[in-house]
PDB file of C-alpha atoms in Angstrom:
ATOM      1  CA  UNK A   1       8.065-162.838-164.745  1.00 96.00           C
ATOM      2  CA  UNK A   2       5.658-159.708-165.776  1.00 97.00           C
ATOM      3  CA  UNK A   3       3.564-158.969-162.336  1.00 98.00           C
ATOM      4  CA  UNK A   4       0.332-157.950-163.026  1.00 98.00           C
ATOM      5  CA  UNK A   5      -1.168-155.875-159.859  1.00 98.00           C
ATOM      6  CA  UNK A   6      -5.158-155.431-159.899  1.00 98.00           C
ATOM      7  CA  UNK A   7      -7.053-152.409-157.984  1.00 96.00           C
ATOM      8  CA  UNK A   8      -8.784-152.532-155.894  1.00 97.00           C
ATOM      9  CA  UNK A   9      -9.197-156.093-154.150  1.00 98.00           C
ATOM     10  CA  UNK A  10     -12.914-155.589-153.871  1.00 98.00           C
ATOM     11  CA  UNK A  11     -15.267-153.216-154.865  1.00 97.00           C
ATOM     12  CA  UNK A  12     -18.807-152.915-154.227  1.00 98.00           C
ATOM     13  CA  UNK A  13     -21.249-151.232-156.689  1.00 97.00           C
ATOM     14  CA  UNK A  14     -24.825-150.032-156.922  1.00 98.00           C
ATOM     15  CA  UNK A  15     -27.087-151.517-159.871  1.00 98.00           C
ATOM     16  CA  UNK A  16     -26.822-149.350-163.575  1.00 98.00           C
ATOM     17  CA  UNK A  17     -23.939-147.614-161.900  1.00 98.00           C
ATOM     18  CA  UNK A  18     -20.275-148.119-162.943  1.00 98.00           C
ATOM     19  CA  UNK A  19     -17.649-150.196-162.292  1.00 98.00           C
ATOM     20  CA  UNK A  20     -14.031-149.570-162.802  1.00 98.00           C
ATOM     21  CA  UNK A  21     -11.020-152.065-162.458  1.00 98.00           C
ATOM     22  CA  UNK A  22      -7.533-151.232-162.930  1.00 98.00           C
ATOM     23  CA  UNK A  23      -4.482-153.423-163.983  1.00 98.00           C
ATOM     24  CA  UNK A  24      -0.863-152.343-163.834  1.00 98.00           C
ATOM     25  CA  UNK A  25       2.075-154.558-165.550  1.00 98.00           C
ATOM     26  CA  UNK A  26       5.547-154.196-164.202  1.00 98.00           C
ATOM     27  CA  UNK A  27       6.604-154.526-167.555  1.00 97.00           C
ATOM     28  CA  UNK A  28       4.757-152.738-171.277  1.00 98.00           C
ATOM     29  CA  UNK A  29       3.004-155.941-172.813  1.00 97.00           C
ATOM     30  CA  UNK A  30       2.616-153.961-176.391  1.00 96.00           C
ATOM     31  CA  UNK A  31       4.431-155.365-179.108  1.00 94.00           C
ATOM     32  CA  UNK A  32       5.202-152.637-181.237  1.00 93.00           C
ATOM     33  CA  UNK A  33       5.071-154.625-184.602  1.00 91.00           C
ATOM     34  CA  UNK A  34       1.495-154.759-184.599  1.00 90.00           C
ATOM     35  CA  UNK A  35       0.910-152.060-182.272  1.00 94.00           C
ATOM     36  CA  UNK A  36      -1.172-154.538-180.279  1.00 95.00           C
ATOM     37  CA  UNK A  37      -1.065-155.003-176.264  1.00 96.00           C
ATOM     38  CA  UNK A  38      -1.188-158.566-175.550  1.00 95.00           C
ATOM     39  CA  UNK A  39      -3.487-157.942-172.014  1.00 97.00           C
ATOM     40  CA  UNK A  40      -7.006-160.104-171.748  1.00 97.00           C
ATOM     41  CA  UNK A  41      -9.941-159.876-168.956  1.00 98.00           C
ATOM     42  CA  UNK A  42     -11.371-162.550-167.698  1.00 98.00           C
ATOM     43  CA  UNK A  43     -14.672-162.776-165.219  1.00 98.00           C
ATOM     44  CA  UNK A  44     -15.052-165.474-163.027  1.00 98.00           C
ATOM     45  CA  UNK A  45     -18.236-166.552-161.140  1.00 98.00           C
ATOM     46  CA  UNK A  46     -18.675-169.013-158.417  1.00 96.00           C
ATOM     47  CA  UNK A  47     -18.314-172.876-159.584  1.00 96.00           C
ATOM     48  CA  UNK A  48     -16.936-171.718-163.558  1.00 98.00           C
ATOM     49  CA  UNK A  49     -14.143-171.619-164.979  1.00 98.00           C
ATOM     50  CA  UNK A  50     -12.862-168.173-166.108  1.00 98.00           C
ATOM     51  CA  UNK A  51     -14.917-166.376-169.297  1.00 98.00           C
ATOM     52  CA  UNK A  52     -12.988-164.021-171.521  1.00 98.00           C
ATOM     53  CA  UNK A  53     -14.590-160.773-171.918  1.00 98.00           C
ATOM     54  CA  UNK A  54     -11.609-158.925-173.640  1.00 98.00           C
ATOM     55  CA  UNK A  55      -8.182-159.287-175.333  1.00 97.00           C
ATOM     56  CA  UNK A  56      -6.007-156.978-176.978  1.00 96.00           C
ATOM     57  CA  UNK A  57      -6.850-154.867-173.914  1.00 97.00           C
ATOM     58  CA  UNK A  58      -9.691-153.340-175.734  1.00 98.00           C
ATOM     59  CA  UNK A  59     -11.384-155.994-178.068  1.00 97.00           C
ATOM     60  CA  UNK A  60     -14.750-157.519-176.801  1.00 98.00           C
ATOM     61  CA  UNK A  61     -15.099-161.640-177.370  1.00 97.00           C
ATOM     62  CA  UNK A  62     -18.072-162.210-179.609  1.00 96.00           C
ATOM     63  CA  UNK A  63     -21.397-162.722-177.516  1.00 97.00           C
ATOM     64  CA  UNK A  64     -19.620-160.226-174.311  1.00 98.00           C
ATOM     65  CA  UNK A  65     -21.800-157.824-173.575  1.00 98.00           C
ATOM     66  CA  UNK A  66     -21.031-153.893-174.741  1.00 97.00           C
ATOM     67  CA  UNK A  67     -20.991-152.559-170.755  1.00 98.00           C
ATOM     68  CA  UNK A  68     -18.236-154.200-170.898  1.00 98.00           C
ATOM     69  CA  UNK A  69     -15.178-152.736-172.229  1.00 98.00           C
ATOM     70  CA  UNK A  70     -10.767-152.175-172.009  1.00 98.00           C
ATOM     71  CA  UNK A  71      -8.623-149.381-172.229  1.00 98.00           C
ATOM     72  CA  UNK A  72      -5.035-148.830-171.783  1.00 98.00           C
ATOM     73  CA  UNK A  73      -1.723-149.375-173.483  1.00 98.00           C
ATOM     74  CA  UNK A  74       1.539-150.315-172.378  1.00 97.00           C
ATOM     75  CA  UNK A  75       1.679-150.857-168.611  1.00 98.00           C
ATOM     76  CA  UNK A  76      -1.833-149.742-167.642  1.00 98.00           C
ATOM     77  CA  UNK A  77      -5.060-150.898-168.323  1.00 98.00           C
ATOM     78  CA  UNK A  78      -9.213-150.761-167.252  1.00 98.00           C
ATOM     79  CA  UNK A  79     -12.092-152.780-167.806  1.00 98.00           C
ATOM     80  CA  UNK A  80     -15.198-150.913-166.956  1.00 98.00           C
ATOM     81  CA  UNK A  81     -18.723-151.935-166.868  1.00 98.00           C
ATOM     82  CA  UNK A  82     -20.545-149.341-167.652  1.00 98.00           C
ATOM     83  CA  UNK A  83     -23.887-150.244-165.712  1.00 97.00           C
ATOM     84  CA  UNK A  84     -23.661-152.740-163.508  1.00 98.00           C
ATOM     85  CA  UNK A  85     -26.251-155.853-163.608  1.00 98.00           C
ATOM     86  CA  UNK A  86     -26.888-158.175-161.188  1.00 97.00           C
ATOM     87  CA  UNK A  87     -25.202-161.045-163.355  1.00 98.00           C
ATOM     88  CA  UNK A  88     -21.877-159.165-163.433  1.00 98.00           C
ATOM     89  CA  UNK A  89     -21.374-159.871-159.837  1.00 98.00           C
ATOM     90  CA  UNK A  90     -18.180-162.136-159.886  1.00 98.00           C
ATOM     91  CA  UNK A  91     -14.202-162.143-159.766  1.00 98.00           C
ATOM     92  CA  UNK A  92     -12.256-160.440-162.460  1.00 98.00           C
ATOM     93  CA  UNK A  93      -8.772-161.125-163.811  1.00 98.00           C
ATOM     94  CA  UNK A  94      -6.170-159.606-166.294  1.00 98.00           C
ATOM     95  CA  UNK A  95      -4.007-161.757-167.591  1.00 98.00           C
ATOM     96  CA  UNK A  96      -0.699-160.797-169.971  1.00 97.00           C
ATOM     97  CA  UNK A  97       0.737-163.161-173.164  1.00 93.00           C
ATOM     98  CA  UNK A  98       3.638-161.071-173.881  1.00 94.00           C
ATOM     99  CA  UNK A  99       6.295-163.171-172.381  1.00 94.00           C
ATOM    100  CA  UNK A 100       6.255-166.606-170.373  1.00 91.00           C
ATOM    101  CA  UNK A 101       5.074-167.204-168.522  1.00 95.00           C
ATOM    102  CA  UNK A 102       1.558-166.040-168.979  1.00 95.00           C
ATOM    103  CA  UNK A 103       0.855-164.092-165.678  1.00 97.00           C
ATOM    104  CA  UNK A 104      -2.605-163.273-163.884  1.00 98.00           C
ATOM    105  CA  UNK A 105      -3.680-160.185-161.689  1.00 98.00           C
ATOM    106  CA  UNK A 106      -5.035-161.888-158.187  1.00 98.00           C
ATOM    107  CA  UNK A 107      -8.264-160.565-159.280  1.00 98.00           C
ATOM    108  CA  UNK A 108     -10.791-158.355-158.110  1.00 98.00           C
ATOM    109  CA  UNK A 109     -14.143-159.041-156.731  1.00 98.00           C
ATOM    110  CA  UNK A 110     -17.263-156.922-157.770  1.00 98.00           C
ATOM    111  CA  UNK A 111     -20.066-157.034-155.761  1.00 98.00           C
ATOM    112  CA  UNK A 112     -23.425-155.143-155.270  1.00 97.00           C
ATOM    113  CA  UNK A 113     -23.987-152.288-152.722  1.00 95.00           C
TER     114      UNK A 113
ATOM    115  CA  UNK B   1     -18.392-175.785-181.021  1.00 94.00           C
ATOM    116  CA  UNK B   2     -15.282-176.305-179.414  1.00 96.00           C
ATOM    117  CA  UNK B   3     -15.560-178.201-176.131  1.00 98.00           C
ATOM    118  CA  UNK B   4     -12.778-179.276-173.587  1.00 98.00           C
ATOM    119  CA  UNK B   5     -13.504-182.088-170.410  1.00 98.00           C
ATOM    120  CA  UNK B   6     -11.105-183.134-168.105  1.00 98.00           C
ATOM    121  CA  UNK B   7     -10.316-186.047-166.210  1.00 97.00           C
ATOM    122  CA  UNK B   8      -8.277-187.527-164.333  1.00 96.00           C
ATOM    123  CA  UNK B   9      -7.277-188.641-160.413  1.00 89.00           C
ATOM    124  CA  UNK B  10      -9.263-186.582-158.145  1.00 93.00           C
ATOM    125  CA  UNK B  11      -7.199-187.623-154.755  1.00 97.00           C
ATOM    126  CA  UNK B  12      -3.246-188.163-155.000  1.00 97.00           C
ATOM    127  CA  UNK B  13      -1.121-188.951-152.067  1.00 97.00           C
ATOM    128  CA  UNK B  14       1.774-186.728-151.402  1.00 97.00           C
ATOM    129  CA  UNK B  15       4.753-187.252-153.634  1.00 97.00           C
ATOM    130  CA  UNK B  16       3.116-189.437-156.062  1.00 98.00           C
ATOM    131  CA  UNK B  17       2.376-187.906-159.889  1.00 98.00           C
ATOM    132  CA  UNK B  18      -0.818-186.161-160.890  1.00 97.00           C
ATOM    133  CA  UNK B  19      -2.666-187.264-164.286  1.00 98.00           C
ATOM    134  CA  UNK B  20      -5.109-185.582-166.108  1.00 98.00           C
ATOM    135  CA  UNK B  21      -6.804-185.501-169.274  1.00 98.00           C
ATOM    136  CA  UNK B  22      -8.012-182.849-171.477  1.00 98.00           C
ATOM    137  CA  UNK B  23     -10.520-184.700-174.127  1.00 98.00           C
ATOM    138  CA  UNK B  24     -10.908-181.994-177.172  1.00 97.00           C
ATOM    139  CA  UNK B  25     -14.384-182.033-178.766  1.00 96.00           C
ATOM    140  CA  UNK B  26     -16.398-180.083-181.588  1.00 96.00           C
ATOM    141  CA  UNK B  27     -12.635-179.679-183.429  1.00 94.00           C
ATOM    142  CA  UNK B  28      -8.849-180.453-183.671  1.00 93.00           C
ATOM    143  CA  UNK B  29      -6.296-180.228-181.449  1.00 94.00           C
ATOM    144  CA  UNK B  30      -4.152-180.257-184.690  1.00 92.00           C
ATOM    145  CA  UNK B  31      -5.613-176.564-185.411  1.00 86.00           C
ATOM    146  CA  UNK B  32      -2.281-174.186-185.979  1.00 83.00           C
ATOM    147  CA  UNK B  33      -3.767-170.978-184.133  1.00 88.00           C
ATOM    148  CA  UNK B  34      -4.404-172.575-180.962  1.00 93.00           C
ATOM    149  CA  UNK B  35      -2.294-174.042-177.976  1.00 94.00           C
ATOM    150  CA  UNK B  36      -3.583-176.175-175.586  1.00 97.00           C
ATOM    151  CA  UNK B  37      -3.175-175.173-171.790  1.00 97.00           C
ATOM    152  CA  UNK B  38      -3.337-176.195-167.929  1.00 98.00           C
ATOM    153  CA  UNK B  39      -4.104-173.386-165.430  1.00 98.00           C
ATOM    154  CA  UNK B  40      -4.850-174.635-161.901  1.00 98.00           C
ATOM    155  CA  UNK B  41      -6.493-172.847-158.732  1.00 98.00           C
ATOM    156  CA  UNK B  42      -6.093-173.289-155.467  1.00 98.00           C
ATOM    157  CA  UNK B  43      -9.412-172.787-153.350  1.00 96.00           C
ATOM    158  CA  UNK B  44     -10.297-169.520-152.733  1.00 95.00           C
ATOM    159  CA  UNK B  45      -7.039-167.733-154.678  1.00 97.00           C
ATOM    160  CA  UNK B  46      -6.087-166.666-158.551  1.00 97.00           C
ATOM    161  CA  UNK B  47      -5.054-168.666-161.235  1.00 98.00           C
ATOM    162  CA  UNK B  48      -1.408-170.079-162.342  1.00 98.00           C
ATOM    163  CA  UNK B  49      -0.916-170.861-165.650  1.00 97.00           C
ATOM    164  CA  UNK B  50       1.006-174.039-165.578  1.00 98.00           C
ATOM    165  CA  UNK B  51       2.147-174.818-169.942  1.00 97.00           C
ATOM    166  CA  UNK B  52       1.037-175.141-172.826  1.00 96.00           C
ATOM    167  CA  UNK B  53       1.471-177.790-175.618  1.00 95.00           C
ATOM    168  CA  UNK B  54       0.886-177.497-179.266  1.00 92.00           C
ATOM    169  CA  UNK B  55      -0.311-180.315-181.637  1.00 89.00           C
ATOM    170  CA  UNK B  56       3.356-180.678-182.948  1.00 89.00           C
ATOM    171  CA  UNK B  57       4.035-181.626-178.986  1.00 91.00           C
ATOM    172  CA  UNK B  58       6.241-178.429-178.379  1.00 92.00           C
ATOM    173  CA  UNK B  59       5.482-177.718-175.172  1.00 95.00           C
ATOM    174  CA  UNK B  60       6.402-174.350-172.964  1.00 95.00           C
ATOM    175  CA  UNK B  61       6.183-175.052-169.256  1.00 97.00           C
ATOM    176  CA  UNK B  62       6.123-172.628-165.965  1.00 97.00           C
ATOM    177  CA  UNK B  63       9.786-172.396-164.868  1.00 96.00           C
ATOM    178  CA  UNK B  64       7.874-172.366-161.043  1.00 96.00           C
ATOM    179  CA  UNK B  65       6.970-176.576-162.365  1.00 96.00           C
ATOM    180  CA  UNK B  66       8.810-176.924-164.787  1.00 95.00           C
ATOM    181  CA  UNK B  67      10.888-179.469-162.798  1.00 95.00           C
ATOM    182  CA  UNK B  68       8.145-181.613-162.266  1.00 98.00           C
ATOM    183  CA  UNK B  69       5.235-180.663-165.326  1.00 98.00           C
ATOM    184  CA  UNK B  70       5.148-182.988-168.560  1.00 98.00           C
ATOM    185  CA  UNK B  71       2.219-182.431-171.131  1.00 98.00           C
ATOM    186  CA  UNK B  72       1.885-184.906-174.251  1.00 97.00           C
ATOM    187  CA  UNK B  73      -0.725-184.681-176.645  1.00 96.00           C
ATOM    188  CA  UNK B  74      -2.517-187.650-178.467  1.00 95.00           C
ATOM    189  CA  UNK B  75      -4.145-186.737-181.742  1.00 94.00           C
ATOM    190  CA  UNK B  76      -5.337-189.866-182.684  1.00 95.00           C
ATOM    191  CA  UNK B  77      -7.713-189.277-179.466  1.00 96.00           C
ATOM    192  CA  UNK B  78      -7.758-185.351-180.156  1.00 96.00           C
ATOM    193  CA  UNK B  79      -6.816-185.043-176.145  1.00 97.00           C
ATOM    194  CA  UNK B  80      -3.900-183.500-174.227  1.00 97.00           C
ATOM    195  CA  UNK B  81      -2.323-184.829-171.093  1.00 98.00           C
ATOM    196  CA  UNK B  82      -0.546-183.091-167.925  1.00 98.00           C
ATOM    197  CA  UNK B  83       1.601-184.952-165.398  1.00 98.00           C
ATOM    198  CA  UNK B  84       2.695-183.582-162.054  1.00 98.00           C
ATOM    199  CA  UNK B  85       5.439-185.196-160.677  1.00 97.00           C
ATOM    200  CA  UNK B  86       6.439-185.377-156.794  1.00 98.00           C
ATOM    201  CA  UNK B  87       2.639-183.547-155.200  1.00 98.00           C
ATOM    202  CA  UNK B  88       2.590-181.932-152.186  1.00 98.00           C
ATOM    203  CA  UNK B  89      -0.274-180.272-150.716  1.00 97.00           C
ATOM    204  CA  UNK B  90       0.044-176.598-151.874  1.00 97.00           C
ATOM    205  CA  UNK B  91      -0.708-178.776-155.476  1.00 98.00           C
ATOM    206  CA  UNK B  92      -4.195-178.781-154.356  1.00 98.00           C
ATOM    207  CA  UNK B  93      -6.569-176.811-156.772  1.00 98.00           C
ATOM    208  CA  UNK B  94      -9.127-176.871-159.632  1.00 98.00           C
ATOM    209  CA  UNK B  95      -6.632-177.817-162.789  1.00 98.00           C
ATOM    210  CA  UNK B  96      -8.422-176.930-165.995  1.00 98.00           C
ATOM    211  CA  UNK B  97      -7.716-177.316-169.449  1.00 98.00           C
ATOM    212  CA  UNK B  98      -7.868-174.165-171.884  1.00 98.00           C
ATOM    213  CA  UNK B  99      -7.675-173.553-175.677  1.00 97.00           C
ATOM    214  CA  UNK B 100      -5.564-170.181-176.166  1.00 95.00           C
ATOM    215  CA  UNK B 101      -5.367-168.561-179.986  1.00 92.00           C
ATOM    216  CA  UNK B 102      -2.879-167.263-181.735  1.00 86.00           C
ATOM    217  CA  UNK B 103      -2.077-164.397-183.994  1.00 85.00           C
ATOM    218  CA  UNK B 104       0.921-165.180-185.365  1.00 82.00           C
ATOM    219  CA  UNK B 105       2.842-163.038-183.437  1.00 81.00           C
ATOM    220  CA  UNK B 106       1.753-164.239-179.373  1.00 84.00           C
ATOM    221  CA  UNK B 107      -1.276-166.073-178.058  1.00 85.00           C
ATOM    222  CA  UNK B 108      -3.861-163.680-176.864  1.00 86.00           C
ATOM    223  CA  UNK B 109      -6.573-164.624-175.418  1.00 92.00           C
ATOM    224  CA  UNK B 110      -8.079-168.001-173.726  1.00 96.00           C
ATOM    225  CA  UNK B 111     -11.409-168.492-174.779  1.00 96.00           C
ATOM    226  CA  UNK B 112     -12.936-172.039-174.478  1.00 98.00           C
ATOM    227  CA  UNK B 113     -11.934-173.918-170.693  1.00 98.00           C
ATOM    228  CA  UNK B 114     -13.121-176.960-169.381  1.00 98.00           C
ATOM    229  CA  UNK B 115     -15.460-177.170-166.630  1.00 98.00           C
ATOM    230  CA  UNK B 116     -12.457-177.969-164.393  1.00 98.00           C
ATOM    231  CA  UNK B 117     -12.069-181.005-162.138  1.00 98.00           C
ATOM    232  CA  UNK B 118     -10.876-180.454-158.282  1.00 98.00           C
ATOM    233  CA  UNK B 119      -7.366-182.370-156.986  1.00 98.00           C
ATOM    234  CA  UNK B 120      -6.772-182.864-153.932  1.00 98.00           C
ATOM    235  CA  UNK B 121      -3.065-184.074-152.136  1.00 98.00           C
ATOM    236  CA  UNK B 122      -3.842-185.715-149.393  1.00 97.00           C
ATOM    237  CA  UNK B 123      -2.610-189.009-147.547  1.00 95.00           C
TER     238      UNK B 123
END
């Protein structure tokens, strides 16, 4: 199975300033056909289910806001928000389609200083 | 738009078989760029994907369940189905349903998920 390893665990961060997660694949999830990485970020607040923010490690779902955005190719990737809000305080998860079985990060939770 | 509920047995005694139901609304489970998925939490940790089925029934399961995971889809209901054979109580978690697109190439990103509904194992 690909192992996807999130840093840090936890971070706390001040309101309008940024917030950087980092997720590392033990194996490249870019499938050089299409020269697309198959990597996805999810958030996660309390009681809901997961809400995709990003896939193709750098494309923003339709309605997500633009603070929020993915980087990275092969085996190492970031979502940053760019100024934290209040409402982005929850859990956040990469997760990899390259090969089954789908894998997940064990998150990271963002939090306010 | 596209809207998935589950249902199902909220309490199951251990080694008895887990069934839910994923009831697809707003479109088709027979769409061909989507695949229809269980991912479960335990409380307080991450998320396991468990399978996926398509419409033509193919199914890909977790080799960690694949032992004890059937799916089966009904399109005449537009709904999708997991079974969990032989519980225990490390089975315990939020199981939702998920809609995952395709490309063509590999499925890439989950974007509509049921609200979720909590089983517990428990005797």
């Amino acid at each position: 199975d690909i192992v996807l390893t999130q840093s840090p665990d936890s971070l706390a961060v001040s309101l309008g300033e940024r917030a950087t997660i980092n997720c590392k694949s033990s194996q490249s999830v870019l499938y050089r056909s299409n020269n697309k990485n198959y990597l996805a970020w999810y958030q996660q607040k309390p009681g809901q289910p997961p809400k995709l923010l990003i896939y193709w490690a750098s494309t923003r779902e339709a309605g997500v806001p633009d603070r929020f955005s993915g980087s990275g190719s092969g085996t190492d990737f970031t979502l940053t928000i760019s100024s934290l809000q209040a409402e982005d305080v929850a859990v956040y998860y990469c997760q990899q389609y390259y090969r089954s079985p789908q894998t997940f990060g064990q998150g990271t939770k963002v939090e306010l200083k | 738009q596209l809207q998935l509920q589950e249902s199902g047995s909220g309490l199951v005694k251990p080694s008895q078989t887990l069934s839910l139901t994923c009831a697809v609304s707003g479109g088709s489970i027979s769409s061909g760029d989507s695949s229809w998925n269980w991912i479960r939490q335990p409380p307080g940790k991450g998320l396991e994907w468990i399978g996926y089925i398509y419409h033509s029934g193919t199914t890909y399961y977790n080799p960690s369940l694949k032992s004890r995971v059937t799916m089966s889809v009904d399109k005449s209901k537009n709904q999708f189905s997991l079974k969990l054979s032989s519980v225990i109580a490390a089975d315990t978690a939020i199981y939702y349903c998920a809609r995952a697109r395709f490309d063509g190439y590999y499925f890439y990103g989950t974007d509509v998920w049921g609200q979720g509904t909590t089983v517990t194992v428990s005797s």
